[in-house]
PDB file of C-alpha atoms in Angstrom:
ATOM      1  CA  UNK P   1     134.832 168.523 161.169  1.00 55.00           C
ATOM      2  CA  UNK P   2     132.358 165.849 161.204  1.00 69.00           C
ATOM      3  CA  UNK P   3     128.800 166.017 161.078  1.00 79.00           C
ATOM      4  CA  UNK P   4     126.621 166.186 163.904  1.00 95.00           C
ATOM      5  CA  UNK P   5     124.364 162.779 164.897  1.00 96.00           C
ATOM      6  CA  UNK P   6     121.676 162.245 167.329  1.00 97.00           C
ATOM      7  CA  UNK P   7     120.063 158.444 167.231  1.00 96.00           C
ATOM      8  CA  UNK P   8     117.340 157.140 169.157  1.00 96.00           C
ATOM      9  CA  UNK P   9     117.504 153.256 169.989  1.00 96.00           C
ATOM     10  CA  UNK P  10     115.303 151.181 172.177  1.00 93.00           C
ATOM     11  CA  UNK P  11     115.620 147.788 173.775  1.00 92.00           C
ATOM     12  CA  UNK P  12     113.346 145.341 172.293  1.00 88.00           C
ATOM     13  CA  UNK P  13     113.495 143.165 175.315  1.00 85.00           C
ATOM     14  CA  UNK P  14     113.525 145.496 178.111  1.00 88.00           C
ATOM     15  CA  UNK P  15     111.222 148.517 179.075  1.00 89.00           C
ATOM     16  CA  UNK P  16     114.358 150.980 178.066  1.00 93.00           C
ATOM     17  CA  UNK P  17     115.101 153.197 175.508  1.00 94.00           C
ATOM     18  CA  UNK P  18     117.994 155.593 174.618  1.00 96.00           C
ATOM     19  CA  UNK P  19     119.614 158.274 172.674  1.00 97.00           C
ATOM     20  CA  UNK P  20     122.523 159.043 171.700  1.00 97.00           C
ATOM     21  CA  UNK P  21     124.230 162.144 170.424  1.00 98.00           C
ATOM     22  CA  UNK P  22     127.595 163.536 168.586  1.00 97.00           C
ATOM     23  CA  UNK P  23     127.785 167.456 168.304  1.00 97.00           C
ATOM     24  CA  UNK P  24     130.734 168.883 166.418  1.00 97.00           C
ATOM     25  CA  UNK P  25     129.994 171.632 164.172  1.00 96.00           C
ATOM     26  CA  UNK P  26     127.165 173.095 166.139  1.00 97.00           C
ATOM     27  CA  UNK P  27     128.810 172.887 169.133  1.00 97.00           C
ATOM     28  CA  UNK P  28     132.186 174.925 167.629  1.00 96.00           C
ATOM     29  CA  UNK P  29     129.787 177.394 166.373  1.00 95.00           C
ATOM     30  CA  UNK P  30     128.560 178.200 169.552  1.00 96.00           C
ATOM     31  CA  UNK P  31     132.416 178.382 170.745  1.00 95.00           C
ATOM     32  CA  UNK P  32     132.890 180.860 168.021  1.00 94.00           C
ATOM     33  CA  UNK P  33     130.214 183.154 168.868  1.00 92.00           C
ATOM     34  CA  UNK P  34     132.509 184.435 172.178  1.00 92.00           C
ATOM     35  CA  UNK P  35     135.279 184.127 173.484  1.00 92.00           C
ATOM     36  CA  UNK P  36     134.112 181.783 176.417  1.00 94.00           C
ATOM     37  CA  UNK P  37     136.779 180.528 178.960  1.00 95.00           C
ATOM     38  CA  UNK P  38     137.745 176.904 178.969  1.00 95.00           C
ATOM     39  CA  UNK P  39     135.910 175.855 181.678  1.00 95.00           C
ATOM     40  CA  UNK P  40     132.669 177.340 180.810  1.00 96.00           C
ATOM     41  CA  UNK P  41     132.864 176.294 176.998  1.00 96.00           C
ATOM     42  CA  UNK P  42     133.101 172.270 178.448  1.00 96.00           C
ATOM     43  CA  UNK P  43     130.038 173.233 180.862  1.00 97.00           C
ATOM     44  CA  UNK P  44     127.983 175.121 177.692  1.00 97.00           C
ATOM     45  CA  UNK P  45     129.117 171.289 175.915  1.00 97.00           C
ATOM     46  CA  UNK P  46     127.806 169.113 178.422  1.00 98.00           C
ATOM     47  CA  UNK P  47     124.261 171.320 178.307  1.00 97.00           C
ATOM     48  CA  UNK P  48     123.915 171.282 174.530  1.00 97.00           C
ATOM     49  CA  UNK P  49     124.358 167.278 174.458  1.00 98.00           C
ATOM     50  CA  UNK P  50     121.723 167.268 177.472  1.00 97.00           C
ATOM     51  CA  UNK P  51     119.103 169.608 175.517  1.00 96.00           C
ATOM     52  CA  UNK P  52     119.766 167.496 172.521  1.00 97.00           C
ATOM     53  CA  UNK P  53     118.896 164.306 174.157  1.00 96.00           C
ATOM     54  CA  UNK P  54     116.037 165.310 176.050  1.00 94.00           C
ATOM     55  CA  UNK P  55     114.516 166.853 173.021  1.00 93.00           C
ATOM     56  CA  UNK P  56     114.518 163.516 171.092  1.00 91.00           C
ATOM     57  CA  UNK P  57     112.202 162.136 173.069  1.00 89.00           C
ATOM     58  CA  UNK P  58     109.434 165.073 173.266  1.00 86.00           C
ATOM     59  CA  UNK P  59     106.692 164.481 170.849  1.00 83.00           C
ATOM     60  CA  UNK P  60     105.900 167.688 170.043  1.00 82.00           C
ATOM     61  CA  UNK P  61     106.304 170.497 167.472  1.00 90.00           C
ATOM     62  CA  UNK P  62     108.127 173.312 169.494  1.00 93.00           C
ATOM     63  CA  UNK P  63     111.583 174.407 171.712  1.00 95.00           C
ATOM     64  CA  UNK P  64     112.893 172.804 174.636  1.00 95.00           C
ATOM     65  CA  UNK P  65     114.956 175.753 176.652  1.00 96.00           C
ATOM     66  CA  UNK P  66     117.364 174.541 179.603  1.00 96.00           C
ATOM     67  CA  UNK P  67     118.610 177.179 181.508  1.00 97.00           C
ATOM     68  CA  UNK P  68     121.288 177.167 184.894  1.00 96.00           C
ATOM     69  CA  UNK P  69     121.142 180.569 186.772  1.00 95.00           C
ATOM     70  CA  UNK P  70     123.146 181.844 189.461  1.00 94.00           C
ATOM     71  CA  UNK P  71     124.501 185.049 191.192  1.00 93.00           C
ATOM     72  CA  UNK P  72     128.165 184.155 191.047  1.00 93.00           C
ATOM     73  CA  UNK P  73     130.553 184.527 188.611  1.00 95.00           C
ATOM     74  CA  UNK P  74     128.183 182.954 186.232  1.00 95.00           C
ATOM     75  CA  UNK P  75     124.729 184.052 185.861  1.00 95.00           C
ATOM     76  CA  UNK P  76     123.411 182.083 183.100  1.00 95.00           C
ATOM     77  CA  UNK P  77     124.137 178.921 181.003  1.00 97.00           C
ATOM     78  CA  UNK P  78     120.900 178.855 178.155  1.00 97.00           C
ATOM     79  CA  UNK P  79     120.401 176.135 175.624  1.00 97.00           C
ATOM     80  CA  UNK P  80     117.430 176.120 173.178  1.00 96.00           C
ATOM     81  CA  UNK P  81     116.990 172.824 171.284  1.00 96.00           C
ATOM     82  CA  UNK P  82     113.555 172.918 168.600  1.00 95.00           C
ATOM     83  CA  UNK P  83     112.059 169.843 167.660  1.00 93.00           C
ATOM     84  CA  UNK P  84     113.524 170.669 163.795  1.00 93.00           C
ATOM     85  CA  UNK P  85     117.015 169.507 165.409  1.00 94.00           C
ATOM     86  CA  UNK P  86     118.098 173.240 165.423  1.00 96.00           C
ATOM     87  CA  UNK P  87     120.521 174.264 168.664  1.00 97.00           C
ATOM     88  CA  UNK P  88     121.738 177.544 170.092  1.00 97.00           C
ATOM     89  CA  UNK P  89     122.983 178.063 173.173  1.00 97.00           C
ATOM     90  CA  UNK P  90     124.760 181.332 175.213  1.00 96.00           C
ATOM     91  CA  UNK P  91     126.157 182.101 178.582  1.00 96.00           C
ATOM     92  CA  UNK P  92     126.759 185.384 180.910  1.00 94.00           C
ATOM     93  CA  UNK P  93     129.215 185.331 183.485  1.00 95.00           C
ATOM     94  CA  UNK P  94     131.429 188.417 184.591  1.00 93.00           C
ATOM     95  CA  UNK P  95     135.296 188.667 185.297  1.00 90.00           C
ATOM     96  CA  UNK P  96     137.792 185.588 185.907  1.00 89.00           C
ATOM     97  CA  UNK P  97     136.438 182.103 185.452  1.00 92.00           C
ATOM     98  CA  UNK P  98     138.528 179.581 187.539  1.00 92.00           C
ATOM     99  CA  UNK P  99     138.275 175.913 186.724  1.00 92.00           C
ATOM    100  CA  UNK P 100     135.900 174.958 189.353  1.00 94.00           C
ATOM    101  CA  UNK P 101     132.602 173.221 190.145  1.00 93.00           C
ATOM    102  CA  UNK P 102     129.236 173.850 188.376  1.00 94.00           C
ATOM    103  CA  UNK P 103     128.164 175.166 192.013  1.00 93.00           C
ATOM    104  CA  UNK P 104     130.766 177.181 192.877  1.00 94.00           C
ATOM    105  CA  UNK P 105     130.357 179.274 189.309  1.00 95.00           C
ATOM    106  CA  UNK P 106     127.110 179.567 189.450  1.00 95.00           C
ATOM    107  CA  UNK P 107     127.171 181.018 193.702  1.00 93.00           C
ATOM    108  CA  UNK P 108     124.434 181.216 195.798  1.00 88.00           C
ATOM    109  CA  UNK P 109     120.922 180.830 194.352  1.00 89.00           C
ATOM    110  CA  UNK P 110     121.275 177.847 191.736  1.00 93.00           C
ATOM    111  CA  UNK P 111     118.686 176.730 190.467  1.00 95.00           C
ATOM    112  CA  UNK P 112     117.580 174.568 187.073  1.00 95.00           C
ATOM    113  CA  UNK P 113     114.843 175.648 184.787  1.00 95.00           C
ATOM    114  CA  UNK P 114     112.981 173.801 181.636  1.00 95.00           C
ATOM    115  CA  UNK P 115     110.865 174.669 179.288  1.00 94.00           C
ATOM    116  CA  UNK P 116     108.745 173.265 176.801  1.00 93.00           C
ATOM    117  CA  UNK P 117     107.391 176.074 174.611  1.00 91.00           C
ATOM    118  CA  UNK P 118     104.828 174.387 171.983  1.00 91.00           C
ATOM    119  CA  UNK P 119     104.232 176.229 168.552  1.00 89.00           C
ATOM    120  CA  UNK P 120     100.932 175.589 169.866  1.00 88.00           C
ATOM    121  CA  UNK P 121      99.493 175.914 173.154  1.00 88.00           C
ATOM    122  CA  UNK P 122     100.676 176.850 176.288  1.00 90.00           C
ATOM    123  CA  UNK P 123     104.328 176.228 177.710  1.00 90.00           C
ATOM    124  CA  UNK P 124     105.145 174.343 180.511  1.00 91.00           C
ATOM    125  CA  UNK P 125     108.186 175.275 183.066  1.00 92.00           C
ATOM    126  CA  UNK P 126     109.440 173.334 185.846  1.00 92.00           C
ATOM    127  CA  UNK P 127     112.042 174.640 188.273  1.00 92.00           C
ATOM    128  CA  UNK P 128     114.753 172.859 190.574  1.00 92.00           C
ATOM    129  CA  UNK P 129     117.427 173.665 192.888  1.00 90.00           C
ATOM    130  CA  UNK P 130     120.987 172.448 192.886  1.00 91.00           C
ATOM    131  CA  UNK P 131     122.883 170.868 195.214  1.00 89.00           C
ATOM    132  CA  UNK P 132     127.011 171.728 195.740  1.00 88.00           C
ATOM    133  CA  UNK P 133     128.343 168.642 194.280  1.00 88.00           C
ATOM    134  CA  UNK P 134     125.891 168.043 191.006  1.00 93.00           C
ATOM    135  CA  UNK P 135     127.493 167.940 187.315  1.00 95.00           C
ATOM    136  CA  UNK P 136     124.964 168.447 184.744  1.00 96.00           C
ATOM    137  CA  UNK P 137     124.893 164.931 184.522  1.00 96.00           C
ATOM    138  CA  UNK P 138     123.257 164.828 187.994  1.00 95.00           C
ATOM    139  CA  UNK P 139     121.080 167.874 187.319  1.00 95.00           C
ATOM    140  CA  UNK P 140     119.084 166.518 184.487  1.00 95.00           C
ATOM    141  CA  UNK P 141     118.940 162.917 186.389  1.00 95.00           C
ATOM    142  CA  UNK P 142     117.274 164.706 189.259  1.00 92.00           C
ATOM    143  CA  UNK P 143     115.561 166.648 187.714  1.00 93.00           C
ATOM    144  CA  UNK P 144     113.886 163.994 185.305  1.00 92.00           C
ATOM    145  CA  UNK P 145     113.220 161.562 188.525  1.00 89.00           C
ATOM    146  CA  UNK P 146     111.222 164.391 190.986  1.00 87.00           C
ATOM    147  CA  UNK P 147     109.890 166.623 188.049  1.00 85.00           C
ATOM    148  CA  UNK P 148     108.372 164.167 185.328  1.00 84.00           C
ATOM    149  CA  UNK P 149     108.923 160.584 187.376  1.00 87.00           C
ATOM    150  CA  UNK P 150     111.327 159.119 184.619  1.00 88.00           C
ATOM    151  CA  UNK P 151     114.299 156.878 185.735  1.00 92.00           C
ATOM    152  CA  UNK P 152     117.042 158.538 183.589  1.00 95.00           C
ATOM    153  CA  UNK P 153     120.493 158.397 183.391  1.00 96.00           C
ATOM    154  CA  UNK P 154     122.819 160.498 181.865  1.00 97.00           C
ATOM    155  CA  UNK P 155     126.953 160.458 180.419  1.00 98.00           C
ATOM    156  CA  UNK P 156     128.614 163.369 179.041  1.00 98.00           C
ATOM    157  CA  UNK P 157     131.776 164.376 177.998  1.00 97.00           C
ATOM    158  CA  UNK P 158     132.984 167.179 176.365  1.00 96.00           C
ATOM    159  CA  UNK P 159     136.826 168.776 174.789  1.00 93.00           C
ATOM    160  CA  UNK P 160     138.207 169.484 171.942  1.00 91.00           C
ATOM    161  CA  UNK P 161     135.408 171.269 170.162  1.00 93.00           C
ATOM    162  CA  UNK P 162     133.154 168.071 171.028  1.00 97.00           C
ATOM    163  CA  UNK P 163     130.155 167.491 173.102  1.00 98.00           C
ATOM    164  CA  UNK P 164     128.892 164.053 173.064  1.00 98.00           C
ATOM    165  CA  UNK P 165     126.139 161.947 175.652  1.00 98.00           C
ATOM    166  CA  UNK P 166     124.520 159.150 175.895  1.00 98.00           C
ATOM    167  CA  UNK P 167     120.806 158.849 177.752  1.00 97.00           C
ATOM    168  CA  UNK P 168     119.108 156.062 178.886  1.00 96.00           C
ATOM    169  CA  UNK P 169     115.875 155.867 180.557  1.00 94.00           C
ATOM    170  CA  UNK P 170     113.254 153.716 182.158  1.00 92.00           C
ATOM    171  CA  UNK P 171     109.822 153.329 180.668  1.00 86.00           C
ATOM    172  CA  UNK P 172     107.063 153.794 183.040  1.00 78.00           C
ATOM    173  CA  UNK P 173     104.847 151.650 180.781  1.00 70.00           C
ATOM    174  CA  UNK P 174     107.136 148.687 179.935  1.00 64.00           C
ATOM    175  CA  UNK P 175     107.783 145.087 179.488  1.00 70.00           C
ATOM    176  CA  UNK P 176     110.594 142.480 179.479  1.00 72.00           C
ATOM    177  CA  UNK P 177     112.741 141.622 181.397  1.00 79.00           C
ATOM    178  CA  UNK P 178     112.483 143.690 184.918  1.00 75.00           C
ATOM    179  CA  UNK P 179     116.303 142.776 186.004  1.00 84.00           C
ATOM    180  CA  UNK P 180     117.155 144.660 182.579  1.00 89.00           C
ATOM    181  CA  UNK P 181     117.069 148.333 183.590  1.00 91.00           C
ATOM    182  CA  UNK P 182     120.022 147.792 186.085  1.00 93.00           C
ATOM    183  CA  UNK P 183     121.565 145.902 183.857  1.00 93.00           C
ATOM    184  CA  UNK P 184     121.513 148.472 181.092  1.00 95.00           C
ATOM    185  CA  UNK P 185     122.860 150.929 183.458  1.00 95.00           C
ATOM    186  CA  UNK P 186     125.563 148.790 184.402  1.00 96.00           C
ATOM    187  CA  UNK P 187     127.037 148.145 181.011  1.00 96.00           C
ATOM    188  CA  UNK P 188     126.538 152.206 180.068  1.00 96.00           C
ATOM    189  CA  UNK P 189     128.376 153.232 183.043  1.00 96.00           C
ATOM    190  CA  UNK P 190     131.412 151.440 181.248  1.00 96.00           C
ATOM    191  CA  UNK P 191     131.888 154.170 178.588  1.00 96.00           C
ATOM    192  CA  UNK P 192     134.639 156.734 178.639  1.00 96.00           C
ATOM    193  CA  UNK P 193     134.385 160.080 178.095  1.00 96.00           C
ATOM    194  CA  UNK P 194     137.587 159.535 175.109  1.00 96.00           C
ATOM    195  CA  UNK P 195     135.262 156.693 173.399  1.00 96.00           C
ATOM    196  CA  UNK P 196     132.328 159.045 173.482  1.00 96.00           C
ATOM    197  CA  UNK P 197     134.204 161.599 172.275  1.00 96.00           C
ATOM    198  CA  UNK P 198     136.248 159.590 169.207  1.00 95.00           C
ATOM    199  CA  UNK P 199     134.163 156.517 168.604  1.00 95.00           C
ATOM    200  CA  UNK P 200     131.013 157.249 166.086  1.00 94.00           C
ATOM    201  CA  UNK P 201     127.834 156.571 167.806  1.00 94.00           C
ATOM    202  CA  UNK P 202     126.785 153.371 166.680  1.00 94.00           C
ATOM    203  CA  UNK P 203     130.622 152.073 167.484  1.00 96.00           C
ATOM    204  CA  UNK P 204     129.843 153.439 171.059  1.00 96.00           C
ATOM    205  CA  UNK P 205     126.724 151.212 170.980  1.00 95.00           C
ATOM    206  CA  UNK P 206     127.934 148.238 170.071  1.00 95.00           C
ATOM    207  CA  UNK P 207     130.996 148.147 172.532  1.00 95.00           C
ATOM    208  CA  UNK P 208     128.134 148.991 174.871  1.00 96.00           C
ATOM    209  CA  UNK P 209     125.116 146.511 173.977  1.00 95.00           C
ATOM    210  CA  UNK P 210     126.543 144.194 171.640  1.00 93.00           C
ATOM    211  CA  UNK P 211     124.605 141.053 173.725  1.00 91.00           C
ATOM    212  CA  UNK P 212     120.943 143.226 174.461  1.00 92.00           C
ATOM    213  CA  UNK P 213     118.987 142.849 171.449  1.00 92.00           C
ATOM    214  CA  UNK P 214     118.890 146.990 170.477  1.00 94.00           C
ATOM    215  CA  UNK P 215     116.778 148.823 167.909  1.00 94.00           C
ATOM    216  CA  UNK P 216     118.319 151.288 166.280  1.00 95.00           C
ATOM    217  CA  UNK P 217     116.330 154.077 164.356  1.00 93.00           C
ATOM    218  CA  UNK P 218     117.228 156.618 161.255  1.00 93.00           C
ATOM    219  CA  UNK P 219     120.081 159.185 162.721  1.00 94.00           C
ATOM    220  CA  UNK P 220     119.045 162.614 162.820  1.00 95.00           C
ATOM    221  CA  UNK P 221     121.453 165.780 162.194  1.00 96.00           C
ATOM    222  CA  UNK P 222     121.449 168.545 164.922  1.00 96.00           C
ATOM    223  CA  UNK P 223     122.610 172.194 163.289  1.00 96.00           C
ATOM    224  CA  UNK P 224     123.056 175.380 165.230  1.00 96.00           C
ATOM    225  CA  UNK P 225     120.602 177.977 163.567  1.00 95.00           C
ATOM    226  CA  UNK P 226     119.354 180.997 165.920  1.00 93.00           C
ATOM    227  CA  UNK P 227     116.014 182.103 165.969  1.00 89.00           C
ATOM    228  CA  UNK P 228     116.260 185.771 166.370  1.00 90.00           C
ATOM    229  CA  UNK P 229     114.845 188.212 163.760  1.00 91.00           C
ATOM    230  CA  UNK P 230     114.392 191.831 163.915  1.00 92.00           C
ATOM    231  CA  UNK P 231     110.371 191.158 164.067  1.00 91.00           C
ATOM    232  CA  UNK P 232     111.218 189.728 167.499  1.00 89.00           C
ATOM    233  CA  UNK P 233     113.866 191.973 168.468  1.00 91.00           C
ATOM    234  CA  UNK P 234     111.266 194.807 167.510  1.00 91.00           C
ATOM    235  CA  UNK P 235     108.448 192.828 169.768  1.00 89.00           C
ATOM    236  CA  UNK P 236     111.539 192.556 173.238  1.00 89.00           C
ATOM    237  CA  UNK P 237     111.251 196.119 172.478  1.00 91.00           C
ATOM    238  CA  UNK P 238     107.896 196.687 172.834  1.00 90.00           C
ATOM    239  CA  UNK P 239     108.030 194.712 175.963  1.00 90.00           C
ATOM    240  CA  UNK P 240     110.230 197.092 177.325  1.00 89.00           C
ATOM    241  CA  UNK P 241     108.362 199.736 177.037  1.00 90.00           C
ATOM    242  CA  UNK P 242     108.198 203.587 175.237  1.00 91.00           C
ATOM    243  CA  UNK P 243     109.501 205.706 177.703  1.00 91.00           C
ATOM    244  CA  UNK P 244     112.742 203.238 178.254  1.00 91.00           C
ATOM    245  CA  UNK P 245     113.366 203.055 174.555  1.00 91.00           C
ATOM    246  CA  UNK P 246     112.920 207.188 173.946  1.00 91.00           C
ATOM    247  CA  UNK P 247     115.380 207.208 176.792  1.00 91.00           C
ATOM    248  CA  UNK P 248     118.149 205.310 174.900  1.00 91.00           C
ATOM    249  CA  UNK P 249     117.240 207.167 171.759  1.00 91.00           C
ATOM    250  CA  UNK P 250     118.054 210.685 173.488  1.00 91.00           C
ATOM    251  CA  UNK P 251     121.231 208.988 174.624  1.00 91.00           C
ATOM    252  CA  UNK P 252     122.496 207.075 172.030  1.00 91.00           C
ATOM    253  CA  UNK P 253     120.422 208.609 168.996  1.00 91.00           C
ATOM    254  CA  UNK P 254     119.129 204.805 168.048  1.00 92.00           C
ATOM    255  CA  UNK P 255     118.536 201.376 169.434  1.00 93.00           C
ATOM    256  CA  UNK P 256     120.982 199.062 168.684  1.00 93.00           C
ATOM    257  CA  UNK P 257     120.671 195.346 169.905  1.00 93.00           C
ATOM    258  CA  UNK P 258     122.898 192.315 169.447  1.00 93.00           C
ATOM    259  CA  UNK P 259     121.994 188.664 169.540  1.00 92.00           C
ATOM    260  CA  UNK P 260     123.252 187.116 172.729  1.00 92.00           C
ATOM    261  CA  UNK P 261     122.892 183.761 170.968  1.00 93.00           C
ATOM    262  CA  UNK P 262     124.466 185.021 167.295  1.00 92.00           C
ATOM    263  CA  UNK P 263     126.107 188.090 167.208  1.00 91.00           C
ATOM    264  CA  UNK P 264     124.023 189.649 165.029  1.00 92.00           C
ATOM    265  CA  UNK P 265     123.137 193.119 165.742  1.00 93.00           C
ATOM    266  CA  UNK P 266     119.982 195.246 164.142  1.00 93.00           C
ATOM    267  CA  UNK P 267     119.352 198.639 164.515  1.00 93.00           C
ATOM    268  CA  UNK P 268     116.884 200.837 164.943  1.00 93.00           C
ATOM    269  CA  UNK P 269     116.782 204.556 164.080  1.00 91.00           C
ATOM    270  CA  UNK P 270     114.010 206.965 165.199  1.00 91.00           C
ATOM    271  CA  UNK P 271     111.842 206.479 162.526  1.00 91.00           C
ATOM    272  CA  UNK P 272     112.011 202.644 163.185  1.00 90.00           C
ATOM    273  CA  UNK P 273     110.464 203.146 166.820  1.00 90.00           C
ATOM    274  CA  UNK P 274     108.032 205.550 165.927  1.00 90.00           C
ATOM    275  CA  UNK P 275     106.343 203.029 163.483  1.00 90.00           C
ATOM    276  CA  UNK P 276     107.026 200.413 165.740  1.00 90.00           C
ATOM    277  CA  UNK P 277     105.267 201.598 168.553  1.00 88.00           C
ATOM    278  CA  UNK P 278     102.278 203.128 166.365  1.00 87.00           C
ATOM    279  CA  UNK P 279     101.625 199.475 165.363  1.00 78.00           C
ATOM    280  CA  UNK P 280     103.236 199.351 162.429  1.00 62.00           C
ATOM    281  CA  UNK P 281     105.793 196.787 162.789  1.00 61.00           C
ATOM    282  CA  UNK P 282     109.272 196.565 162.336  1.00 66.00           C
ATOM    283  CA  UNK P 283     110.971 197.894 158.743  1.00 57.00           C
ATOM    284  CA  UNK P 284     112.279 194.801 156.736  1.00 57.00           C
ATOM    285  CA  UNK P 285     115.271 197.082 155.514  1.00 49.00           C
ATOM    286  CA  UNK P 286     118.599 195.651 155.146  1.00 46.00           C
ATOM    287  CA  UNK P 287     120.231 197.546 158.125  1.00 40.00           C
ATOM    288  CA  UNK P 288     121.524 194.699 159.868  1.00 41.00           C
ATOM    289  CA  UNK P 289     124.347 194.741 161.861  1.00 35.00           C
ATOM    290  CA  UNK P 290     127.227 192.198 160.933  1.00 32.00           C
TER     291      UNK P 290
END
């Protein structure tokens, strides 16, 4: 297993710049938190690269959250990438997954949602529909051109417990050469999923832009880590409400909830919810479910 590397580069003679990302042990411990079918493991890949790329160039202290939703056999594809280079990502999807489009998974009302959710501040959402015939590729391209006006273009490739991607994208502000942008694009639509896949990154830029005079900056290392804590598990409940909890309670004689992100599970026993809902917070007692 080799570690995980995201690197930002820019074109010192062209309004372009570029990242470029490797995800390996993050990405197999996402695989390892279900048991997802083939098909929707590449498409959960091809997301977490995405996420990871668009969140390198965000200047901001927070999470960028990507979601796909649907009504088919697959309801949701979610990836959460913070600006600490942390990743988690989860899917739902019900019965047999065949190995078909993006579209035909996700059914009839596709659509594309991203959020930037500042630790300070307010968040900002923007939503898109999908068209029959888009890869992810094509989703965050469109996506990035009609939403936030950014030229972007986007490779991914994903198998055998890899996700890699390469991004590059226009500058509205630039300077240069103005021939270079299409000339960048030209030379990156050369690479090959396998070289993306088996070459390390700066290998895969050099083959790439060995005659464009590129910067290359300090690599960064993406890690899954989930963010989920019984605090916020006890605050979803909240949200839910008292007389929906007391219902499960007379059912089930607690509350148990499991990360859809980790696995892990906490519980909560009466006395949990009645200090919880008097304002009292959550217990930190070790009563987590493994």
């Amino acid at each position: 297993m080799t570690q995980d590397t995201l690197e930002r580069f820019l074109f010192d003679d062209a309004p372009v710049r570029g990242e470029i990302v490797k995800l390996d042990a993050s990405y197999r411990e996402v695989l390892a938190r279900h048991d997802y079918p083939p098909v929707l493991a590449r498409f959960i890949g091809e997301l977490m690269a995405a996420g990871t790329l668009l969140s390198a160039t965000l200047k901001f202290e927070g999470t960028l959250v990507m979601q796909l939703h649907g009504t088919g056999a697959v309801r949701l594809l979610v990836v959460e990438v913070t600006s600490d280079n942390t990743i988690r990502a989860m899917a739902r999807w019900e019965g047999d997954i065949p190995d078909v489009s993006l579209a035909e998974l996700l059914g009839q009302d596709r659509r594309f949602m991203l959020t930037l959710d500042p630790d300070e501040g307010e968040a900002y959402q923007g939503i898109v529909g999908l068209e029959p015939d888009q890869s992810v590729a094509d989703i965050i391209e469109h996506y990035m051109k009609h939403s936030e006006q950014l030229d972007t273009r986007l490779w991914l490739a994903c198998g055998d417990g890899l996700a890699a991607g390469l991004m590059v994208q226009k500058m509205p502000a630039g300077h240069g050469d103005p021939e270079a942008w299409e000339r960048i694009g030209m030379l990156a639509q050369t690479i090959t999923p396998a070289e993306m896949l088996e070459l390390p990154v700066r290998d895969v830029l050099y083959r790439l832009f060995n005659e464009e005079q590129v910067r290359v900056f300090d690599p960064a290392t993406p890690r899954f880590a989930c963010t989920c804590s019984r605090e916020r598990v006890g605050g979803m409940l909240e949200m839910v409400g008292r007389e929906e909890v007391d219902h499960v309670l007379a059912e089930k004689g607690s509350v148990d909830v499991t990360c859809e992100f980790c696995g892990k599970g906490y519980h909560f026993d009466l006395v949990d919810i009645e200090q919880l809902f008097a304002g009292h917070g959550t217990r930190p007692v070790g009563d987590q479910l493994h």
